[in-house]
Coordinates of C-alpha atoms in Angstrom, one line a residue:
M1 CA 42.7 -83.7 -49.0
R2 CA 40.0 -81.8 -47.2
R3 CA 39.7 -84.6 -44.7
F4 CA 43.4 -84.7 -44.2
K5 CA 43.5 -80.9 -43.6
F6 CA 40.7 -81.2 -41.1
Y7 CA 42.6 -83.7 -39.0
I8 CA 45.8 -81.7 -39.1
L9 CA 44.2 -78.5 -38.0
H10 CA 42.0 -80.5 -35.5
Y11 CA 45.1 -81.8 -33.6
L12 CA 47.1 -78.6 -34.0
T13 CA 44.3 -76.9 -32.0
L14 CA 43.8 -79.8 -29.5
I15 CA 47.4 -80.0 -28.5
P16 CA 47.6 -76.3 -27.3
V17 CA 44.3 -76.8 -25.4
L18 CA 45.8 -79.7 -23.6
C19 CA 49.0 -77.7 -22.9
L20 CA 46.9 -75.0 -21.4
L21 CA 45.7 -77.4 -18.7
C22 CA 49.3 -78.0 -17.8
T23 CA 50.1 -74.4 -17.0
T24 CA 50.6 -75.1 -13.3
L25 CA 53.2 -77.8 -14.1
V26 CA 55.2 -75.4 -16.3
G27 CA 55.0 -72.6 -13.7
Y28 CA 56.2 -74.9 -10.9
Y29 CA 58.9 -77.0 -12.6
V30 CA 60.3 -74.4 -15.1
A31 CA 59.7 -70.9 -13.5
G32 CA 62.5 -71.4 -10.9
H33 CA 65.0 -72.0 -13.7
T34 CA 63.9 -69.4 -16.3
I35 CA 61.8 -66.4 -15.4
L36 CA 59.7 -65.3 -12.5
R37 CA 56.4 -64.9 -14.4
M38 CA 56.6 -68.1 -16.4
E39 CA 52.9 -68.9 -16.1
E40 CA 51.9 -65.6 -17.6
V41 CA 54.3 -66.0 -20.6
Y42 CA 53.3 -69.6 -21.1
F43 CA 49.5 -68.8 -21.0
L44 CA 49.8 -65.8 -23.4
V45 CA 51.8 -67.8 -25.9
T46 CA 49.7 -70.9 -25.7
S47 CA 46.4 -69.1 -25.8
S48 CA 47.6 -67.0 -28.8
L49 CA 48.4 -70.3 -30.6
I50 CA 45.0 -71.7 -29.8
I51 CA 43.2 -68.5 -31.1
A52 CA 45.2 -68.5 -34.3
A53 CA 44.6 -72.2 -34.9
L54 CA 40.9 -71.9 -34.2
L55 CA 40.6 -69.0 -36.7
V56 CA 42.7 -70.7 -39.4
F57 CA 40.7 -73.9 -38.8
N58 CA 37.4 -72.0 -39.4
I59 CA 38.6 -70.3 -42.6
C60 CA 40.2 -73.3 -44.1
I61 CA 37.5 -75.8 -43.3
H62 CA 34.3 -73.7 -43.3
R63 CA 34.4 -71.6 -46.4
E64 CA 30.7 -70.5 -46.4
E65 CA 29.5 -67.0 -45.6
K66 CA 30.0 -66.2 -41.9
V67 CA 27.2 -65.1 -39.6
I68 CA 27.9 -63.5 -36.2
S69 CA 25.2 -64.5 -33.8
L70 CA 25.5 -62.9 -30.4
N71 CA 23.6 -64.1 -27.2
V72 CA 23.3 -62.2 -24.0
L73 CA 26.5 -63.6 -22.6
E74 CA 28.6 -62.8 -25.6
I75 CA 27.3 -59.2 -25.8
L76 CA 28.2 -58.9 -22.1
M77 CA 31.7 -60.1 -22.8
I78 CA 32.2 -57.4 -25.4
V79 CA 30.9 -54.8 -23.0
A80 CA 33.2 -56.1 -20.2
A81 CA 36.2 -56.0 -22.6
C82 CA 35.5 -52.3 -23.4
Y83 CA 35.0 -51.5 -19.7
L84 CA 38.3 -53.1 -18.8
F85 CA 40.1 -51.1 -21.4
F86 CA 38.5 -48.0 -19.9
K87 CA 39.6 -48.9 -16.4
K88 CA 43.1 -50.1 -17.3
D89 CA 46.2 -49.1 -15.3
S90 CA 47.3 -45.6 -16.1
V91 CA 50.9 -46.1 -15.2
P92 CA 53.0 -45.0 -18.2
T93 CA 54.3 -48.1 -20.0
I94 CA 56.1 -49.2 -23.1
G95 CA 54.6 -52.4 -24.4
W96 CA 51.6 -54.3 -23.2
N97 CA 49.5 -53.9 -20.1
G98 CA 50.0 -57.5 -18.9
A99 CA 46.9 -57.8 -16.7
L100 CA 44.6 -56.4 -19.4
V101 CA 46.0 -58.5 -22.2
T102 CA 45.7 -61.7 -20.1
L103 CA 42.0 -60.9 -19.3
Y104 CA 41.4 -60.2 -23.0
Q105 CA 42.9 -63.6 -23.9
F106 CA 40.6 -65.4 -21.5
L107 CA 37.6 -63.6 -23.0
I108 CA 38.6 -64.4 -26.5
L109 CA 39.1 -68.1 -25.6
F110 CA 35.8 -68.2 -23.8
F111 CA 34.2 -66.9 -27.0
L112 CA 35.9 -69.3 -29.4
L113 CA 36.6 -72.6 -27.6
P114 CA 33.2 -73.9 -26.5
S115 CA 31.8 -74.5 -29.9
F116 CA 35.0 -76.1 -31.1
I117 CA 35.1 -78.5 -28.1
R118 CA 31.5 -79.5 -28.5
K119 CA 31.6 -79.9 -32.3
H120 CA 34.6 -82.2 -32.3
Y121 CA 33.6 -84.2 -29.2
L122 CA 36.7 -83.4 -27.2
E123 CA 35.0 -83.5 -23.8
R124 CA 36.1 -87.0 -23.0
N125 CA 39.7 -86.4 -23.9
I126 CA 39.8 -83.3 -21.7
W127 CA 38.0 -85.1 -18.9
I128 CA 40.6 -87.8 -18.9
L129 CA 43.5 -85.3 -18.8
I130 CA 41.8 -83.5 -15.9
L131 CA 41.5 -86.9 -14.1
V132 CA 45.2 -87.5 -14.5
L133 CA 46.1 -83.9 -13.5
S134 CA 43.9 -84.1 -10.4
A135 CA 45.4 -87.4 -9.4
F136 CA 48.9 -86.1 -9.8
E137 CA 48.2 -82.8 -7.9
S138 CA 46.4 -84.5 -5.0
I139 CA 48.9 -87.3 -4.5
L140 CA 51.8 -84.8 -4.7
G141 CA 50.1 -82.7 -2.0
I142 CA 49.6 -85.6 0.3
I143 CA 53.3 -86.6 -0.2
Q144 CA 54.3 -83.1 0.7
F145 CA 52.2 -83.1 3.8
A146 CA 53.8 -86.4 4.9
G147 CA 57.2 -84.8 4.5
I148 CA 58.5 -87.1 1.8
L149 CA 58.9 -84.3 -0.6
N150 CA 59.5 -80.6 0.3
Y151 CA 57.0 -78.0 -0.9
S152 CA 58.5 -75.0 -2.6
N153 CA 56.8 -72.5 -0.3
S154 CA 58.5 -73.2 3.0
S155 CA 55.8 -71.3 4.9
F156 CA 53.3 -74.2 4.3
K157 CA 53.4 -78.0 4.4
L158 CA 51.7 -78.6 1.0
G159 CA 50.4 -77.0 -2.1
G160 CA 51.0 -79.3 -5.0
T161 CA 52.5 -77.3 -7.9
F162 CA 50.6 -74.1 -6.9
I163 CA 52.0 -71.0 -5.2
N164 CA 50.2 -71.6 -1.9
P165 CA 47.5 -73.9 -0.3
S166 CA 44.8 -71.4 -1.1
A167 CA 45.4 -71.6 -4.8
Y168 CA 45.8 -75.4 -4.5
G169 CA 42.5 -75.6 -2.7
C170 CA 40.8 -73.5 -5.4
F171 CA 42.1 -75.9 -8.0
L172 CA 40.9 -79.0 -6.1
S173 CA 37.5 -77.5 -5.5
I174 CA 37.1 -76.8 -9.3
V175 CA 38.1 -80.3 -10.5
T176 CA 36.4 -82.3 -7.8
P177 CA 32.9 -81.7 -9.1
I178 CA 33.9 -83.1 -12.5
L179 CA 35.1 -86.3 -10.8
F180 CA 32.0 -86.6 -8.6
A181 CA 29.8 -86.2 -11.7
G182 CA 31.6 -89.2 -13.2
L183 CA 30.9 -91.1 -10.0
F184 CA 27.3 -90.3 -9.5
I185 CA 26.0 -89.5 -13.1
L186 CA 27.9 -91.4 -15.7
N187 CA 31.5 -92.7 -15.8
P188 CA 33.2 -91.4 -19.0
L189 CA 35.8 -94.2 -18.6
G190 CA 33.1 -96.9 -19.0
G191 CA 31.1 -99.1 -16.7
K192 CA 33.9 -101.5 -15.9
R193 CA 34.7 -102.2 -12.2
T194 CA 38.3 -101.1 -12.6
S195 CA 37.4 -97.7 -14.0
K196 CA 35.0 -97.1 -11.2
V197 CA 37.6 -98.0 -8.6
I198 CA 40.1 -95.7 -10.3
L199 CA 37.7 -92.8 -10.4
S200 CA 36.6 -93.4 -6.7
I201 CA 40.3 -93.4 -5.6
V202 CA 41.2 -90.2 -7.4
A203 CA 38.0 -88.4 -6.2
T204 CA 38.7 -89.5 -2.6
V205 CA 42.4 -88.5 -2.8
C206 CA 41.3 -85.1 -4.1
V207 CA 39.0 -84.6 -1.1
V208 CA 41.7 -85.7 1.3
A209 CA 44.2 -83.3 -0.2
S210 CA 41.7 -80.5 0.1
I211 CA 41.2 -81.3 3.8
L212 CA 44.9 -81.3 4.4
S213 CA 45.4 -78.0 2.6
F214 CA 43.3 -76.3 5.4
S215 CA 41.7 -74.2 2.7
R216 CA 38.2 -73.5 4.1
T217 CA 37.1 -72.0 0.8
S218 CA 37.7 -75.3 -1.0
W219 CA 35.8 -77.2 1.7
I220 CA 32.7 -74.9 1.2
A221 CA 33.0 -75.0 -2.6
I222 CA 33.3 -78.8 -2.7
L223 CA 30.4 -79.3 -0.3
L224 CA 28.0 -77.0 -2.2
S225 CA 29.0 -78.4 -5.7
T226 CA 28.5 -81.9 -4.4
I227 CA 25.1 -81.0 -3.0
F228 CA 24.2 -79.7 -6.5
I229 CA 25.4 -82.9 -8.2
L230 CA 23.4 -85.0 -5.8
L231 CA 20.3 -82.8 -6.4
C232 CA 20.7 -83.5 -10.1
K233 CA 21.0 -87.2 -9.5
Y234 CA 18.2 -87.7 -7.0
R235 CA 16.0 -84.7 -8.0
E236 CA 12.7 -86.6 -8.1
P237 CA 13.0 -88.5 -4.7
L238 CA 14.2 -85.3 -3.0
Y239 CA 11.4 -83.2 -4.5
K240 CA 8.9 -85.7 -3.2
L241 CA 10.5 -85.7 0.2
I242 CA 10.6 -81.9 0.5
T243 CA 7.1 -81.3 -0.9
G244 CA 5.6 -84.1 1.2
H245 CA 4.1 -83.7 4.7
K246 CA 4.2 -80.1 6.1
K247 CA 5.9 -81.1 9.4
R248 CA 8.5 -83.1 7.5
R249 CA 9.2 -80.1 5.2
I250 CA 9.7 -77.8 8.2
A251 CA 12.0 -80.3 9.9
I252 CA 14.1 -80.6 6.7
Y253 CA 14.4 -76.8 6.4
L254 CA 15.4 -76.5 10.1
I255 CA 18.0 -79.2 9.9
A256 CA 19.4 -77.7 6.7
V257 CA 19.7 -74.2 8.2
G258 CA 21.1 -75.5 11.5
S259 CA 23.7 -77.6 9.7
V260 CA 24.8 -74.7 7.6
T261 CA 25.0 -72.4 10.6
I262 CA 27.0 -74.9 12.7
F263 CA 29.3 -75.7 9.7
L264 CA 30.1 -72.0 9.0
S265 CA 30.6 -71.3 12.7
C266 CA 33.1 -74.1 13.0
L267 CA 35.0 -72.9 9.9
T268 CA 35.1 -69.4 11.4
M269 CA 36.5 -70.6 14.7
F270 CA 38.8 -73.1 13.1
K271 CA 41.2 -70.3 11.8
K272 CA 40.1 -67.4 13.9
D273 CA 43.1 -65.2 13.3
S274 CA 42.7 -65.7 9.5
T275 CA 39.0 -64.8 9.8
L276 CA 39.8 -61.6 11.7
G277 CA 42.5 -60.7 9.3
R278 CA 40.2 -61.1 6.3
W279 CA 37.5 -59.0 8.1
F280 CA 40.1 -56.2 8.7
I281 CA 41.1 -56.2 5.0
Y282 CA 37.5 -56.0 4.0
K283 CA 36.9 -53.0 6.2
Q284 CA 40.1 -51.2 5.0
S285 CA 39.3 -52.0 1.4
L286 CA 35.9 -50.5 1.5
R287 CA 37.4 -47.3 2.9
L288 CA 38.8 -46.8 -0.7
L289 CA 35.4 -46.5 -2.3
P290 CA 33.8 -43.3 -1.0
G291 CA 33.5 -41.0 -4.1
R292 CA 34.6 -43.8 -6.4
S293 CA 32.0 -46.5 -5.7
L294 CA 30.5 -46.5 -9.2
T295 CA 33.6 -47.2 -11.3
G296 CA 36.3 -48.0 -8.7
I297 CA 39.9 -46.9 -8.4
G298 CA 41.1 -48.5 -11.6
L299 CA 42.4 -51.9 -12.8
H300 CA 45.5 -53.3 -11.1
K301 CA 45.7 -50.5 -8.5
F302 CA 44.6 -52.3 -5.3
G303 CA 48.1 -53.0 -4.0
K304 CA 49.1 -49.4 -4.3
E305 CA 46.0 -47.7 -2.9
Y306 CA 45.2 -50.2 -0.1
N307 CA 48.5 -49.9 1.6
L308 CA 48.5 -46.1 1.4
S309 CA 45.0 -46.1 2.9
Q310 CA 46.1 -48.5 5.7
A311 CA 49.0 -46.2 6.5
A312 CA 46.7 -43.2 6.8
Y313 CA 44.3 -45.2 9.0
F314 CA 47.1 -46.1 11.5
E315 CA 48.5 -42.6 11.4
S316 CA 45.1 -41.4 12.7
N317 CA 45.7 -43.4 15.9
K318 CA 42.2 -44.9 15.8
A319 CA 43.4 -48.5 15.5
T320 CA 43.0 -51.1 18.2
P321 CA 45.9 -53.4 19.3
T322 CA 44.2 -56.3 17.6
E323 CA 44.1 -54.4 14.3
I324 CA 47.7 -53.4 14.6
M325 CA 48.7 -57.1 14.9
L326 CA 46.4 -58.1 12.0
A327 CA 47.9 -55.5 9.5
D328 CA 50.1 -56.6 6.7
N329 CA 51.5 -55.4 3.4
I330 CA 49.2 -57.0 0.7
N331 CA 49.2 -56.7 -3.0
I332 CA 45.8 -58.3 -3.8
A333 CA 42.6 -58.6 -1.9
T334 CA 41.6 -61.7 0.0
S335 CA 38.6 -62.1 -2.3
D336 CA 38.3 -61.5 -6.1
A337 CA 34.8 -60.1 -5.5
L338 CA 36.2 -57.5 -3.1
Q339 CA 39.0 -56.6 -5.6
V340 CA 36.5 -56.3 -8.4
V341 CA 34.4 -53.9 -6.3
V342 CA 37.4 -51.8 -5.3
E343 CA 39.1 -51.6 -8.7
L344 CA 36.1 -51.7 -11.1
G345 CA 33.3 -50.4 -8.8
I346 CA 29.7 -51.4 -8.8
V347 CA 29.7 -51.4 -12.6
G348 CA 32.4 -54.1 -12.7
L349 CA 30.8 -56.1 -10.0
V350 CA 27.5 -56.1 -11.9
L351 CA 29.2 -57.2 -15.1
V352 CA 31.1 -60.0 -13.4
S353 CA 28.0 -61.2 -11.4
I354 CA 25.8 -61.2 -14.5
G355 CA 28.5 -63.0 -16.5
I356 CA 29.0 -65.8 -14.1
G357 CA 25.3 -65.9 -13.3
C358 CA 24.4 -66.2 -17.0
V359 CA 26.9 -69.0 -17.5
L360 CA 25.5 -71.0 -14.6
L361 CA 21.8 -70.2 -15.4
F362 CA 22.1 -71.2 -19.1
A363 CA 24.2 -74.3 -18.2
I364 CA 21.7 -75.6 -15.7
R365 CA 18.8 -74.9 -18.0
N366 CA 20.6 -77.0 -20.8
I367 CA 21.2 -80.0 -18.5
G368 CA 18.0 -81.6 -19.8
R369 CA 18.7 -80.7 -23.4
V370 CA 22.2 -82.2 -23.9
V371 CA 22.5 -85.8 -25.0
E372 CA 22.8 -88.5 -22.4
E373 CA 26.5 -89.2 -22.8
K374 CA 27.4 -85.5 -22.4
R375 CA 25.2 -84.9 -19.4
V376 CA 28.1 -85.9 -17.0
Y377 CA 30.2 -83.0 -18.4
Q378 CA 27.2 -80.6 -18.2
I379 CA 26.4 -81.4 -14.6
G380 CA 30.1 -81.6 -13.6
G381 CA 30.8 -78.3 -15.4
C382 CA 27.9 -76.6 -13.5
G383 CA 29.4 -77.9 -10.3
A384 CA 32.8 -76.5 -11.2
V385 CA 31.2 -73.1 -12.0
I386 CA 29.5 -73.2 -8.5
S387 CA 32.9 -74.0 -6.9
F388 CA 34.5 -71.2 -8.9
L389 CA 31.8 -68.7 -7.8
I390 CA 32.4 -69.7 -4.1
C391 CA 36.2 -69.3 -4.6
V392 CA 35.7 -65.8 -6.2
L393 CA 33.6 -64.8 -3.2
L394 CA 36.1 -66.1 -0.6
S395 CA 39.5 -66.4 -2.3
Y396 CA 41.4 -65.1 -5.3
P397 CA 41.4 -67.7 -8.1
M398 CA 41.2 -65.0 -10.8
H399 CA 44.7 -64.0 -9.8
I400 CA 46.1 -67.5 -10.4
I401 CA 46.6 -68.1 -14.1
S402 CA 46.9 -71.9 -13.7
V403 CA 43.6 -72.1 -11.8
M404 CA 41.9 -69.8 -14.4
S405 CA 43.2 -72.0 -17.2
V406 CA 41.7 -75.1 -15.8
G407 CA 38.5 -73.3 -15.0
L408 CA 38.3 -71.9 -18.5
I409 CA 38.6 -75.3 -20.1
L410 CA 36.0 -76.8 -17.8
C411 CA 33.6 -74.0 -18.6
C412 CA 34.1 -74.5 -22.3
M413 CA 33.1 -78.2 -21.9
I414 CA 29.5 -77.2 -21.0
D415 CA 26.7 -76.0 -23.2
F416 CA 25.6 -72.6 -22.1
S417 CA 24.1 -71.6 -25.4
V418 CA 20.7 -69.9 -25.7
R419 CA 18.1 -70.4 -28.4
N420 CA 17.1 -66.7 -28.8
A421 CA 20.4 -65.3 -30.0
W422 CA 20.6 -62.0 -31.9
S423 CA 21.8 -62.6 -35.4
G424 CA 22.1 -59.3 -37.1
I425 CA 25.5 -59.2 -38.7
R426 CA 26.3 -61.2 -41.9
L427 CA 29.8 -61.2 -43.1
G428 CA 31.0 -62.3 -46.5
S429 CA 33.9 -64.6 -46.9
D430 CA 36.3 -61.8 -47.9
I431 CA 35.4 -59.7 -44.8
S432 CA 35.7 -62.8 -42.6
R433 CA 39.1 -63.5 -43.9
I434 CA 40.2 -59.9 -43.2
L435 CA 38.9 -60.0 -39.6
I436 CA 40.5 -63.4 -39.1
A437 CA 43.8 -62.1 -40.4
L438 CA 43.6 -59.1 -38.0
V439 CA 43.0 -61.3 -35.0
C440 CA 45.8 -63.7 -36.1
T441 CA 48.1 -60.7 -36.4
Y442 CA 47.2 -59.7 -32.9
S443 CA 48.0 -63.2 -31.6
I444 CA 51.3 -63.2 -33.4
I445 CA 52.2 -59.8 -32.0
I446 CA 51.5 -61.1 -28.5
I447 CA 53.7 -64.1 -29.1
V448 CA 56.6 -62.0 -30.4
D449 CA 56.2 -59.5 -27.5
Q450 CA 56.3 -62.3 -25.0
V451 CA 59.4 -63.8 -26.6
R452 CA 61.1 -60.4 -26.5
L453 CA 60.2 -59.9 -22.8
Y454 CA 61.4 -63.4 -22.1
K455 CA 64.8 -62.6 -23.5
V456 CA 65.0 -59.3 -21.6
E457 CA 64.0 -60.9 -18.3
R458 CA 66.5 -63.7 -18.8
K459 CA 69.2 -61.1 -19.2
W460 CA 68.0 -59.3 -16.0
L461 CA 68.1 -62.5 -14.0
G462 CA 71.7 -62.9 -15.0
F463 CA 72.4 -59.7 -13.1
R464 CA 70.5 -60.6 -9.9
A465 CA 73.6 -62.0 -8.2
L466 CA 75.2 -58.6 -8.6
E467 CA 77.2 -57.5 -5.5
G468 CA 79.6 -54.7 -5.0
V469 CA 80.1 -51.1 -6.2
E470 CA 82.5 -52.1 -9.0
E471 CA 80.1 -54.5 -10.6
Y472 CA 77.2 -52.1 -10.3
T473 CA 79.2 -49.3 -12.0
N474 CA 80.1 -51.7 -14.9
L475 CA 76.6 -53.0 -15.4
K476 CA 74.6 -49.8 -14.8
P477 CA 74.3 -49.1 -18.5
E478 CA 72.9 -52.6 -19.0
F479 CA 70.2 -51.9 -16.3
D480 CA 69.4 -48.6 -17.9
A481 CA 68.9 -50.4 -21.3
L482 CA 66.5 -52.9 -19.7
L483 CA 64.5 -50.3 -17.8
P484 CA 62.3 -49.0 -20.7
T485 CA 61.1 -52.6 -21.4
L486 CA 60.7 -53.6 -17.8
Q487 CA 59.6 -50.4 -16.1
N488 CA 56.2 -51.9 -15.2
N489 CA 57.9 -55.0 -13.7
Y490 CA 57.8 -54.2 -10.0
L491 CA 60.4 -56.8 -9.1
F492 CA 62.9 -55.5 -11.7
V493 CA 62.5 -51.9 -10.7
T494 CA 62.9 -52.6 -6.9
D495 CA 65.8 -55.0 -7.7
Y496 CA 67.6 -52.3 -9.7
A497 CA 66.8 -49.7 -6.9
T498 CA 68.1 -52.0 -4.2
I499 CA 71.4 -52.7 -6.0
A500 CA 71.8 -48.9 -6.5
Y501 CA 71.1 -48.3 -2.8
K502 CA 73.6 -50.9 -1.7
S503 CA 76.2 -49.4 -4.1
G504 CA 75.7 -45.9 -2.7
D505 CA 74.0 -44.4 -5.7
Y506 CA 71.2 -42.9 -3.6
Q507 CA 69.7 -40.5 -6.2
V508 CA 69.2 -43.3 -8.7
A509 CA 67.8 -45.5 -6.0
V510 CA 65.3 -42.7 -5.0
N511 CA 64.2 -42.3 -8.6
L512 CA 63.6 -46.1 -9.0
F513 CA 62.0 -46.6 -5.6
N514 CA 59.6 -43.7 -6.4
K515 CA 58.8 -45.4 -9.8
S516 CA 58.0 -48.6 -8.0
N517 CA 55.6 -46.8 -5.7
L518 CA 53.5 -46.1 -8.8
I519 CA 52.9 -49.8 -9.1
Y520 CA 52.7 -51.1 -5.5
S521 CA 53.1 -49.6 -2.1
N522 CA 55.6 -51.5 0.0
Y523 CA 56.7 -50.5 3.5
L524 CA 60.2 -51.7 2.9
V525 CA 60.5 -49.4 -0.1
Y526 CA 59.4 -46.4 2.0
M527 CA 61.9 -47.4 4.6
Y528 CA 64.7 -47.5 2.1
L529 CA 63.6 -44.2 0.6
G530 CA 63.9 -42.7 4.1
V531 CA 67.5 -44.0 4.3
C532 CA 68.3 -42.6 0.8
Y533 CA 66.9 -39.2 1.6
Q534 CA 68.8 -39.2 4.9
R535 CA 72.0 -39.9 3.0
L536 CA 71.1 -37.1 0.6
H537 CA 70.6 -34.8 3.6
Q538 CA 66.9 -34.3 2.9
K539 CA 65.7 -34.7 6.5
E540 CA 62.0 -33.8 6.0
K541 CA 61.6 -36.3 3.2
A542 CA 63.5 -38.9 5.1
Y543 CA 61.3 -38.4 8.2
H544 CA 58.1 -38.6 6.1
H545 CA 59.1 -41.9 4.5
F546 CA 60.2 -43.4 7.7
Q547 CA 56.8 -42.5 9.3
M548 CA 55.0 -43.9 6.2
A549 CA 56.9 -47.2 6.6
C550 CA 56.0 -47.4 10.3
N551 CA 52.3 -46.7 9.8
M552 CA 51.9 -48.9 6.7
V553 CA 52.6 -52.1 8.8
P554 CA 52.8 -51.0 12.4
N555 CA 53.6 -54.4 13.8
R556 CA 57.0 -54.5 12.0
F557 CA 60.1 -53.7 14.0
L558 CA 62.6 -52.9 11.2
P559 CA 61.0 -49.6 10.1
K560 CA 60.8 -48.4 13.7
Y561 CA 64.5 -49.3 14.1
Y562 CA 65.5 -47.2 11.2
L563 CA 63.3 -44.3 12.5
F564 CA 65.0 -44.7 15.9
L565 CA 68.5 -44.4 14.2
F566 CA 67.2 -41.3 12.3
Y567 CA 66.2 -39.7 15.6
V568 CA 69.6 -40.5 17.2
S569 CA 71.6 -39.2 14.2
N570 CA 69.6 -35.9 14.4
R571 CA 70.0 -35.8 18.3
N572 CA 66.3 -36.0 18.8
F573 CA 66.8 -38.0 22.0
E574 CA 63.3 -37.4 23.4
S575 CA 61.6 -39.0 20.4
A576 CA 64.2 -41.7 20.3
M577 CA 63.5 -42.6 24.0
A578 CA 59.8 -42.7 23.3
L579 CA 60.3 -45.0 20.3
K580 CA 62.7 -47.2 22.3
E581 CA 60.0 -47.8 24.9
K582 CA 57.5 -48.6 22.2
I583 CA 59.9 -51.1 20.5
N584 CA 60.5 -52.9 23.8
S585 CA 56.8 -53.1 24.6
M586 CA 55.6 -54.1 21.1
P587 CA 54.1 -57.6 20.9
V588 CA 55.9 -60.0 18.6
K589 CA 53.8 -61.3 15.7
I590 CA 56.3 -63.7 14.3
P591 CA 59.4 -64.4 16.5
S592 CA 62.8 -64.0 14.7
R593 CA 66.4 -63.5 15.3
Q594 CA 66.2 -60.1 13.6
I595 CA 63.8 -58.8 16.3
E596 CA 66.1 -59.9 19.1
L597 CA 69.1 -58.1 17.4
I598 CA 67.0 -54.9 16.9
K599 CA 66.0 -54.8 20.6
D600 CA 69.6 -55.4 21.7
E601 CA 70.8 -52.6 19.4
V602 CA 68.2 -50.2 20.6
N603 CA 68.7 -50.9 24.2
N604 CA 72.5 -50.6 23.9
T605 CA 72.4 -47.2 22.2
V606 CA 73.3 -44.4 24.6
L607 CA 70.8 -41.5 24.4
F608 CA 72.2 -38.2 25.7

């Protein structure tokens, strides 16, 4: 009976773990037909099931007295969890803080999963699923690039099942080291020729898909992780080569430095506009830190504070024409490391750096300690952590739940344990059961809450096709009923506000647009607020919001057009004439029919 119970709970835990790897497939193939944040809901429900299953598994199978042993990394995780709670978003909310709960789920899984995976020898099963998932994603990306299948994001040619090529490249850079470790270290599929051919083809296709994605971050990450794997494979010959003759050693160093310099220079020039845009965002982001550099501006506040700061910068008239063309309305930083510094300050950066550093350091140190058949997962996992670190420095994988889910599982496959762990808390079986019951209750509450939000958001999406004043009047009570639950959902708040605006209910639209500005600063929202205040005969507020919209993203024509109309309606013809000349002389960043119509309308307006 005990053995039967073991296998039941074993597979009840394994199945959600495998489902977690498929987060991106659910987000891509289901989200368009259900809810907009499907990946977050799916992850929270699946991870809660895993946590509950792991805890039930431990209490049902291992009945002995529990001992909590904490190493440096685990203590750091507890400190990080407390710090994140301290820096959580202060926007009033009913229900959960989604970003905070998601981070907590990752930390809890990172605490519980590794020992379970290693004890029950699940590495090979997970590796095979990653192989299949990698093959599917890379082949799908190549097919999209060839034009056989359309990619869901029409702005790009390929991206697999991910939101954009950057997220797609992060995924490929994290899984490719696992495949290369199988090629160079030990093939988990066996030594047969067929298995080697299959692995070689999948690894090659992943690299090709990464190249076609034009994600420079993924190129750097794959290159560095591959170098690490080759160093592990050919460590002794390379050590003899480097430590040999002095002239040879100097030549090797010069070649290495020269190659890296040329490679990075080529990458910089390959997408020069993108590089300049990232540099501009870095400069503007660091302007948020004076006076708050130690603890940052607060979790989940980057999108609000950055755009307001950018508007203030352009209002000062210190910007160059190049900077004006580079400006954009962004909700996240171009680098997770940058966002950590801005939102969590130096303290947050130190915690994240030490955390990733400890994982990598302990994992590399344990390469020689793991058994031979598991060394491929250890080395491949270290390569994946290196790739993830590069992505954190140059891109935003921590914002993509599907990428984080795969990265989490890969990290849990490696052994980063330390021998000298502090073991100072011994819990009896009764206390252990109480703690496990509390954590299981927490997981159940999350599941119930997500199901509730799922139903509410499904109801909201049924109203998104709403058009006309009559329909708005009839369904306004329904929107009001949904608002307390979805008041932190930026898309819902702006959707409700836009419908109220189109229906002429300007005061409600003002209240909702202002509520959305607590979450994220969008130049279009400020522009529509200007229109609402104008219709409500509050000219000073209207002018202020039109100016904010123009300064927030100064290369956009639409806010300037509405400001022009505001000047005309108030018979301020001198300002209107100056703005007309500016609109006609502005360089066009992205040509569109709307810009042509705006110029025609402005030029055909009689000013006298």
